[in-house]
Amino acid sequence: MPFKETTLSKETIYKGKIIEVEKHLVELPNQQTSYREVVKHNGAVAVCALTPDNKVILVKQYRKAMDKVLLEIPAGKLEPGENRKSAAKRELEEESGYIADDLKLIGEVYGSPGFCDELISIYFTDSLKEGQMHLDDDEFVENVLYSLEEVEKAVSHAQINDAKTLIAFQYLLSNYNHSK
């Protein structure tokens, strides 16, 4: 059985600074119809960065949707037409004050594919030099450095709930030993 849903009509029901929400009338595989609400997002990037002394750069940031502070790897949204790797370097420096000489793409994920098309590109770097933070006017973050052991402990104690960060940590803990 084909799984494709064909859009019969759509309307934009909200257009904001970061997202657009569309309401789609779709034909289902069984020829019935249904509605889908789709959040359109330009995409995002995230960087799992390991300092020369094997500390992982994290940011504490209040997230209104959860109404609490989360601990995450540096991340941010893409500007229209922006190259993903360049955006990742920009976001890392803006949020952490570190500049990445090189980035390795470790994966791309859809965070909430049931209703949102946001694609997040997750990068890794261990080639850093000092730079300067450049936070947006409405951005308030605090940098935190975790050892690999602290990362393992935070993950095992469910202290980190952010999907992109957990995916990055899976890569990190699978590819770096504690003596490096």
PDB file of C-alpha atoms in Angstrom:
ATOM      1  CA  MET A   1       0.000   0.000   0.000  1.00  0.00           C
ATOM      2  CA  PRO A   2       1.398   3.450  -0.858  1.00  0.00           C
ATOM      3  CA  PHE A   3       1.823   5.723   2.141  1.00  0.00           C
ATOM      4  CA  LYS A   4       1.891   9.086   0.349  1.00  0.00           C
ATOM      5  CA  GLU A   5      -0.639  11.736   1.269  1.00  0.00           C
ATOM      6  CA  THR A   6      -1.530  14.114  -1.554  1.00  0.00           C
ATOM      7  CA  THR A   7      -2.146  17.744  -0.638  1.00  0.00           C
ATOM      8  CA  LEU A   8      -5.449  18.861  -2.146  1.00  0.00           C
ATOM      9  CA  SER A   9      -5.323  22.392  -0.735  1.00  0.00           C
ATOM     10  CA  LYS A  10      -3.393  24.382   1.825  1.00  0.00           C
ATOM     11  CA  GLU A  11      -3.610  27.695   3.571  1.00  0.00           C
ATOM     12  CA  THR A  12      -1.128  29.633   5.695  1.00  0.00           C
ATOM     13  CA  ILE A  13      -2.741  30.139   9.081  1.00  0.00           C
ATOM     14  CA  TYR A  14       0.211  31.846  10.790  1.00  0.00           C
ATOM     15  CA  LYS A  15       3.384  33.527   9.551  1.00  0.00           C
ATOM     16  CA  GLY A  16       5.918  34.524  12.182  1.00  0.00           C
ATOM     17  CA  LYS A  17       9.565  35.497  12.417  1.00  0.00           C
ATOM     18  CA  ILE A  18      10.821  31.900  12.720  1.00  0.00           C
ATOM     19  CA  ILE A  19       7.980  29.620  11.625  1.00  0.00           C
ATOM     20  CA  GLU A  20       5.023  29.459   9.293  1.00  0.00           C
ATOM     21  CA  VAL A  21       2.026  27.227  10.015  1.00  0.00           C
ATOM     22  CA  GLU A  22       0.021  25.725   7.180  1.00  0.00           C
ATOM     23  CA  LYS A  23      -3.231  23.782   7.231  1.00  0.00           C
ATOM     24  CA  HIS A  24      -3.334  21.092   4.532  1.00  0.00           C
ATOM     25  CA  LEU A  25      -6.331  19.147   3.279  1.00  0.00           C
ATOM     26  CA  VAL A  26      -4.844  15.804   2.216  1.00  0.00           C
ATOM     27  CA  GLU A  27      -6.038  12.711   0.445  1.00  0.00           C
ATOM     28  CA  LEU A  28      -5.027   9.627   2.404  1.00  0.00           C
ATOM     29  CA  PRO A  29      -3.842   6.358   0.844  1.00  0.00           C
ATOM     30  CA  ASN A  30      -7.379   4.941   1.292  1.00  0.00           C
ATOM     31  CA  GLN A  31      -8.852   7.901  -0.708  1.00  0.00           C
ATOM     32  CA  GLN A  32     -10.372   9.478   2.440  1.00  0.00           C
ATOM     33  CA  THR A  33      -9.423  13.053   3.366  1.00  0.00           C
ATOM     34  CA  SER A  34      -8.009  14.564   6.510  1.00  0.00           C
ATOM     35  CA  TYR A  35      -6.348  17.761   7.709  1.00  0.00           C
ATOM     36  CA  ARG A  36      -2.692  18.174   8.607  1.00  0.00           C
ATOM     37  CA  GLU A  37      -1.121  21.141  10.370  1.00  0.00           C
ATOM     38  CA  VAL A  38       2.431  21.659   9.143  1.00  0.00           C
ATOM     39  CA  VAL A  39       5.043  23.901  10.743  1.00  0.00           C
ATOM     40  CA  LYS A  40       7.510  25.227   8.149  1.00  0.00           C
ATOM     41  CA  HIS A  41      10.973  26.107   9.469  1.00  0.00           C
ATOM     42  CA  ASN A  42      14.088  27.208   7.586  1.00  0.00           C
ATOM     43  CA  GLY A  43      16.238  24.649   9.399  1.00  0.00           C
ATOM     44  CA  ALA A  44      18.878  24.701  12.097  1.00  0.00           C
ATOM     45  CA  VAL A  45      22.435  23.704  12.899  1.00  0.00           C
ATOM     46  CA  ALA A  46      24.141  22.468  16.050  1.00  0.00           C
ATOM     47  CA  VAL A  47      27.757  21.870  17.056  1.00  0.00           C
ATOM     48  CA  CYS A  48      29.183  19.358  19.484  1.00  0.00           C
ATOM     49  CA  ALA A  49      32.518  20.993  20.307  1.00  0.00           C
ATOM     50  CA  LEU A  50      35.346  19.458  22.306  1.00  0.00           C
ATOM     51  CA  THR A  51      37.934  21.867  23.725  1.00  0.00           C
ATOM     52  CA  PRO A  52      41.682  21.071  23.665  1.00  0.00           C
ATOM     53  CA  ASP A  53      41.378  19.906  27.303  1.00  0.00           C
ATOM     54  CA  ASN A  54      38.541  17.478  26.388  1.00  0.00           C
ATOM     55  CA  LYS A  55      35.650  19.536  27.704  1.00  0.00           C
ATOM     56  CA  VAL A  56      32.337  19.603  25.857  1.00  0.00           C
ATOM     57  CA  ILE A  57      30.885  23.074  25.305  1.00  0.00           C
ATOM     58  CA  LEU A  58      27.254  23.313  26.411  1.00  0.00           C
ATOM     59  CA  VAL A  59      24.906  26.232  26.833  1.00  0.00           C
ATOM     60  CA  LYS A  60      22.219  26.735  29.433  1.00  0.00           C
ATOM     61  CA  GLN A  61      19.250  28.448  27.860  1.00  0.00           C
ATOM     62  CA  TYR A  62      15.659  29.095  28.874  1.00  0.00           C
ATOM     63  CA  ARG A  63      13.242  27.498  26.414  1.00  0.00           C
ATOM     64  CA  LYS A  64       9.773  29.028  26.554  1.00  0.00           C
ATOM     65  CA  ALA A  65       8.015  26.033  24.957  1.00  0.00           C
ATOM     66  CA  MET A  66       9.211  23.853  27.866  1.00  0.00           C
ATOM     67  CA  ASP A  67       9.091  26.734  30.368  1.00  0.00           C
ATOM     68  CA  LYS A  68      12.454  25.728  31.787  1.00  0.00           C
ATOM     69  CA  VAL A  69      16.197  25.981  31.307  1.00  0.00           C
ATOM     70  CA  LEU A  70      17.743  23.284  29.105  1.00  0.00           C
ATOM     71  CA  LEU A  71      21.350  22.228  28.701  1.00  0.00           C
ATOM     72  CA  GLU A  72      22.227  21.925  24.997  1.00  0.00           C
ATOM     73  CA  ILE A  73      25.062  21.983  22.523  1.00  0.00           C
ATOM     74  CA  PRO A  74      25.371  25.376  20.769  1.00  0.00           C
ATOM     75  CA  ALA A  75      22.749  25.645  18.038  1.00  0.00           C
ATOM     76  CA  GLY A  76      20.669  28.056  16.057  1.00  0.00           C
ATOM     77  CA  LYS A  77      18.474  28.640  13.073  1.00  0.00           C
ATOM     78  CA  LEU A  78      19.578  29.063   9.482  1.00  0.00           C
ATOM     79  CA  GLU A  79      19.116  32.362   7.741  1.00  0.00           C
ATOM     80  CA  PRO A  80      17.399  32.068   4.324  1.00  0.00           C
ATOM     81  CA  GLY A  81      19.928  30.794   1.765  1.00  0.00           C
ATOM     82  CA  GLU A  82      22.699  30.350   4.358  1.00  0.00           C
ATOM     83  CA  ASN A  83      25.194  27.514   3.988  1.00  0.00           C
ATOM     84  CA  ARG A  84      24.735  24.992   6.823  1.00  0.00           C
ATOM     85  CA  LYS A  85      28.427  24.584   7.676  1.00  0.00           C
ATOM     86  CA  SER A  86      28.966  28.361   7.721  1.00  0.00           C
ATOM     87  CA  ALA A  87      25.888  28.746   9.923  1.00  0.00           C
ATOM     88  CA  ALA A  88      27.234  26.138  12.345  1.00  0.00           C
ATOM     89  CA  LYS A  89      30.540  27.983  12.641  1.00  0.00           C
ATOM     90  CA  ARG A  90      28.674  31.263  13.152  1.00  0.00           C
ATOM     91  CA  GLU A  91      26.382  29.835  15.838  1.00  0.00           C
ATOM     92  CA  LEU A  92      29.252  28.190  17.709  1.00  0.00           C
ATOM     93  CA  GLU A  93      31.151  31.454  17.942  1.00  0.00           C
ATOM     94  CA  GLU A  94      28.041  33.534  18.724  1.00  0.00           C
ATOM     95  CA  GLU A  95      26.954  31.297  21.611  1.00  0.00           C
ATOM     96  CA  SER A  96      30.257  29.992  22.993  1.00  0.00           C
ATOM     97  CA  GLY A  97      32.996  32.386  21.948  1.00  0.00           C
ATOM     98  CA  TYR A  98      34.940  29.560  20.252  1.00  0.00           C
ATOM     99  CA  ILE A  99      35.889  29.426  16.577  1.00  0.00           C
ATOM    100  CA  ALA A 100      35.953  26.074  14.794  1.00  0.00           C
ATOM    101  CA  ASP A 101      38.758  25.527  12.287  1.00  0.00           C
ATOM    102  CA  ASP A 102      37.012  22.456  10.902  1.00  0.00           C
ATOM    103  CA  LEU A 103      33.591  20.837  11.270  1.00  0.00           C
ATOM    104  CA  LYS A 104      32.534  17.264  10.566  1.00  0.00           C
ATOM    105  CA  LEU A 105      28.881  16.549   9.782  1.00  0.00           C
ATOM    106  CA  ILE A 106      27.747  13.730  12.074  1.00  0.00           C
ATOM    107  CA  GLY A 107      24.109  13.638  11.023  1.00  0.00           C
ATOM    108  CA  GLU A 108      20.954  15.422  10.018  1.00  0.00           C
ATOM    109  CA  VAL A 109      17.700  14.880  11.878  1.00  0.00           C
ATOM    110  CA  TYR A 110      14.078  15.915  11.822  1.00  0.00           C
ATOM    111  CA  GLY A 111      13.210  16.837  15.410  1.00  0.00           C
ATOM    112  CA  SER A 112       9.417  16.524  15.150  1.00  0.00           C
ATOM    113  CA  PRO A 113       8.527  15.103  11.710  1.00  0.00           C
ATOM    114  CA  GLY A 114       4.910  14.504  12.682  1.00  0.00           C
ATOM    115  CA  PHE A 115       4.188  18.206  12.226  1.00  0.00           C
ATOM    116  CA  CYS A 116       7.395  20.155  11.477  1.00  0.00           C
ATOM    117  CA  ASP A 117       9.809  20.146   8.516  1.00  0.00           C
ATOM    118  CA  GLU A 118      12.798  21.536  10.469  1.00  0.00           C
ATOM    119  CA  LEU A 119      16.006  19.726   9.496  1.00  0.00           C
ATOM    120  CA  ILE A 120      18.854  20.052  12.008  1.00  0.00           C
ATOM    121  CA  SER A 121      22.425  19.468  10.807  1.00  0.00           C
ATOM    122  CA  ILE A 122      24.641  18.316  13.686  1.00  0.00           C
ATOM    123  CA  TYR A 123      28.390  18.879  13.445  1.00  0.00           C
ATOM    124  CA  PHE A 124      31.400  17.886  15.529  1.00  0.00           C
ATOM    125  CA  THR A 125      34.677  19.715  16.053  1.00  0.00           C
ATOM    126  CA  ASP A 126      37.725  19.301  18.229  1.00  0.00           C
ATOM    127  CA  SER A 127      39.743  22.003  16.454  1.00  0.00           C
ATOM    128  CA  LEU A 128      38.916  25.179  18.339  1.00  0.00           C
ATOM    129  CA  LYS A 129      40.460  28.525  19.034  1.00  0.00           C
ATOM    130  CA  GLU A 130      39.287  31.373  21.223  1.00  0.00           C
ATOM    131  CA  GLY A 131      36.903  33.874  19.694  1.00  0.00           C
ATOM    132  CA  GLN A 132      34.248  36.161  21.104  1.00  0.00           C
ATOM    133  CA  MET A 133      30.589  35.628  21.918  1.00  0.00           C
ATOM    134  CA  HIS A 134      28.086  37.632  19.850  1.00  0.00           C
ATOM    135  CA  LEU A 135      24.655  36.898  21.305  1.00  0.00           C
ATOM    136  CA  ASP A 136      21.491  38.188  19.660  1.00  0.00           C
ATOM    137  CA  ASP A 137      19.658  40.917  21.593  1.00  0.00           C
ATOM    138  CA  ASP A 138      16.966  38.436  22.693  1.00  0.00           C
ATOM    139  CA  GLU A 139      19.375  35.578  23.465  1.00  0.00           C
ATOM    140  CA  PHE A 140      20.560  34.791  26.984  1.00  0.00           C
ATOM    141  CA  VAL A 141      22.853  31.815  27.447  1.00  0.00           C
ATOM    142  CA  GLU A 142      25.463  30.623  29.902  1.00  0.00           C
ATOM    143  CA  ASN A 143      28.373  28.451  28.770  1.00  0.00           C
ATOM    144  CA  VAL A 144      29.096  25.291  30.708  1.00  0.00           C
ATOM    145  CA  LEU A 145      32.004  22.913  30.122  1.00  0.00           C
ATOM    146  CA  TYR A 146      31.520  19.187  30.822  1.00  0.00           C
ATOM    147  CA  SER A 147      34.149  16.472  30.894  1.00  0.00           C
ATOM    148  CA  LEU A 148      33.342  13.277  28.980  1.00  0.00           C
ATOM    149  CA  GLU A 149      32.622  11.597  32.314  1.00  0.00           C
ATOM    150  CA  GLU A 150      30.187  14.383  33.233  1.00  0.00           C
ATOM    151  CA  VAL A 151      28.497  13.987  29.840  1.00  0.00           C
ATOM    152  CA  GLU A 152      28.023  10.260  30.476  1.00  0.00           C
ATOM    153  CA  LYS A 153      26.640  10.942  33.946  1.00  0.00           C
ATOM    154  CA  ALA A 154      24.254  13.662  32.713  1.00  0.00           C
ATOM    155  CA  VAL A 155      22.928  11.370  29.977  1.00  0.00           C
ATOM    156  CA  SER A 156      22.525   8.372  32.307  1.00  0.00           C
ATOM    157  CA  HIS A 157      20.689  10.519  34.884  1.00  0.00           C
ATOM    158  CA  ALA A 158      18.354  12.044  32.241  1.00  0.00           C
ATOM    159  CA  GLN A 159      19.628  15.553  33.006  1.00  0.00           C
ATOM    160  CA  ILE A 160      19.719  16.338  29.304  1.00  0.00           C
ATOM    161  CA  ASN A 161      16.443  16.124  27.363  1.00  0.00           C
ATOM    162  CA  ASP A 162      17.346  17.890  24.137  1.00  0.00           C
ATOM    163  CA  ALA A 163      17.307  15.468  21.166  1.00  0.00           C
ATOM    164  CA  LYS A 164      20.077  17.077  19.106  1.00  0.00           C
ATOM    165  CA  THR A 165      22.347  17.132  22.148  1.00  0.00           C
ATOM    166  CA  LEU A 166      21.662  13.482  22.962  1.00  0.00           C
ATOM    167  CA  ILE A 167      22.409  12.516  19.346  1.00  0.00           C
ATOM    168  CA  ALA A 168      25.668  14.485  19.439  1.00  0.00           C
ATOM    169  CA  PHE A 169      26.624  12.852  22.743  1.00  0.00           C
ATOM    170  CA  GLN A 170      25.971   9.398  21.281  1.00  0.00           C
ATOM    171  CA  TYR A 171      28.500  10.214  18.557  1.00  0.00           C
ATOM    172  CA  LEU A 172      30.943  11.742  21.029  1.00  0.00           C
ATOM    173  CA  LEU A 173      30.825   8.878  23.536  1.00  0.00           C
ATOM    174  CA  SER A 174      31.149   6.294  20.746  1.00  0.00           C
ATOM    175  CA  ASN A 175      34.152   7.974  19.133  1.00  0.00           C
ATOM    176  CA  TYR A 176      36.221   9.461  21.956  1.00  0.00           C
ATOM    177  CA  ASN A 177      37.769   7.670  24.872  1.00  0.00           C
ATOM    178  CA  HIS A 178      38.360   9.313  28.217  1.00  0.00           C
ATOM    179  CA  SER A 179      42.144   9.288  27.966  1.00  0.00           C
ATOM    180  CA  LYS A 180      42.371  11.274  24.741  1.00  0.00           C
TER     181      LYS A 180
END
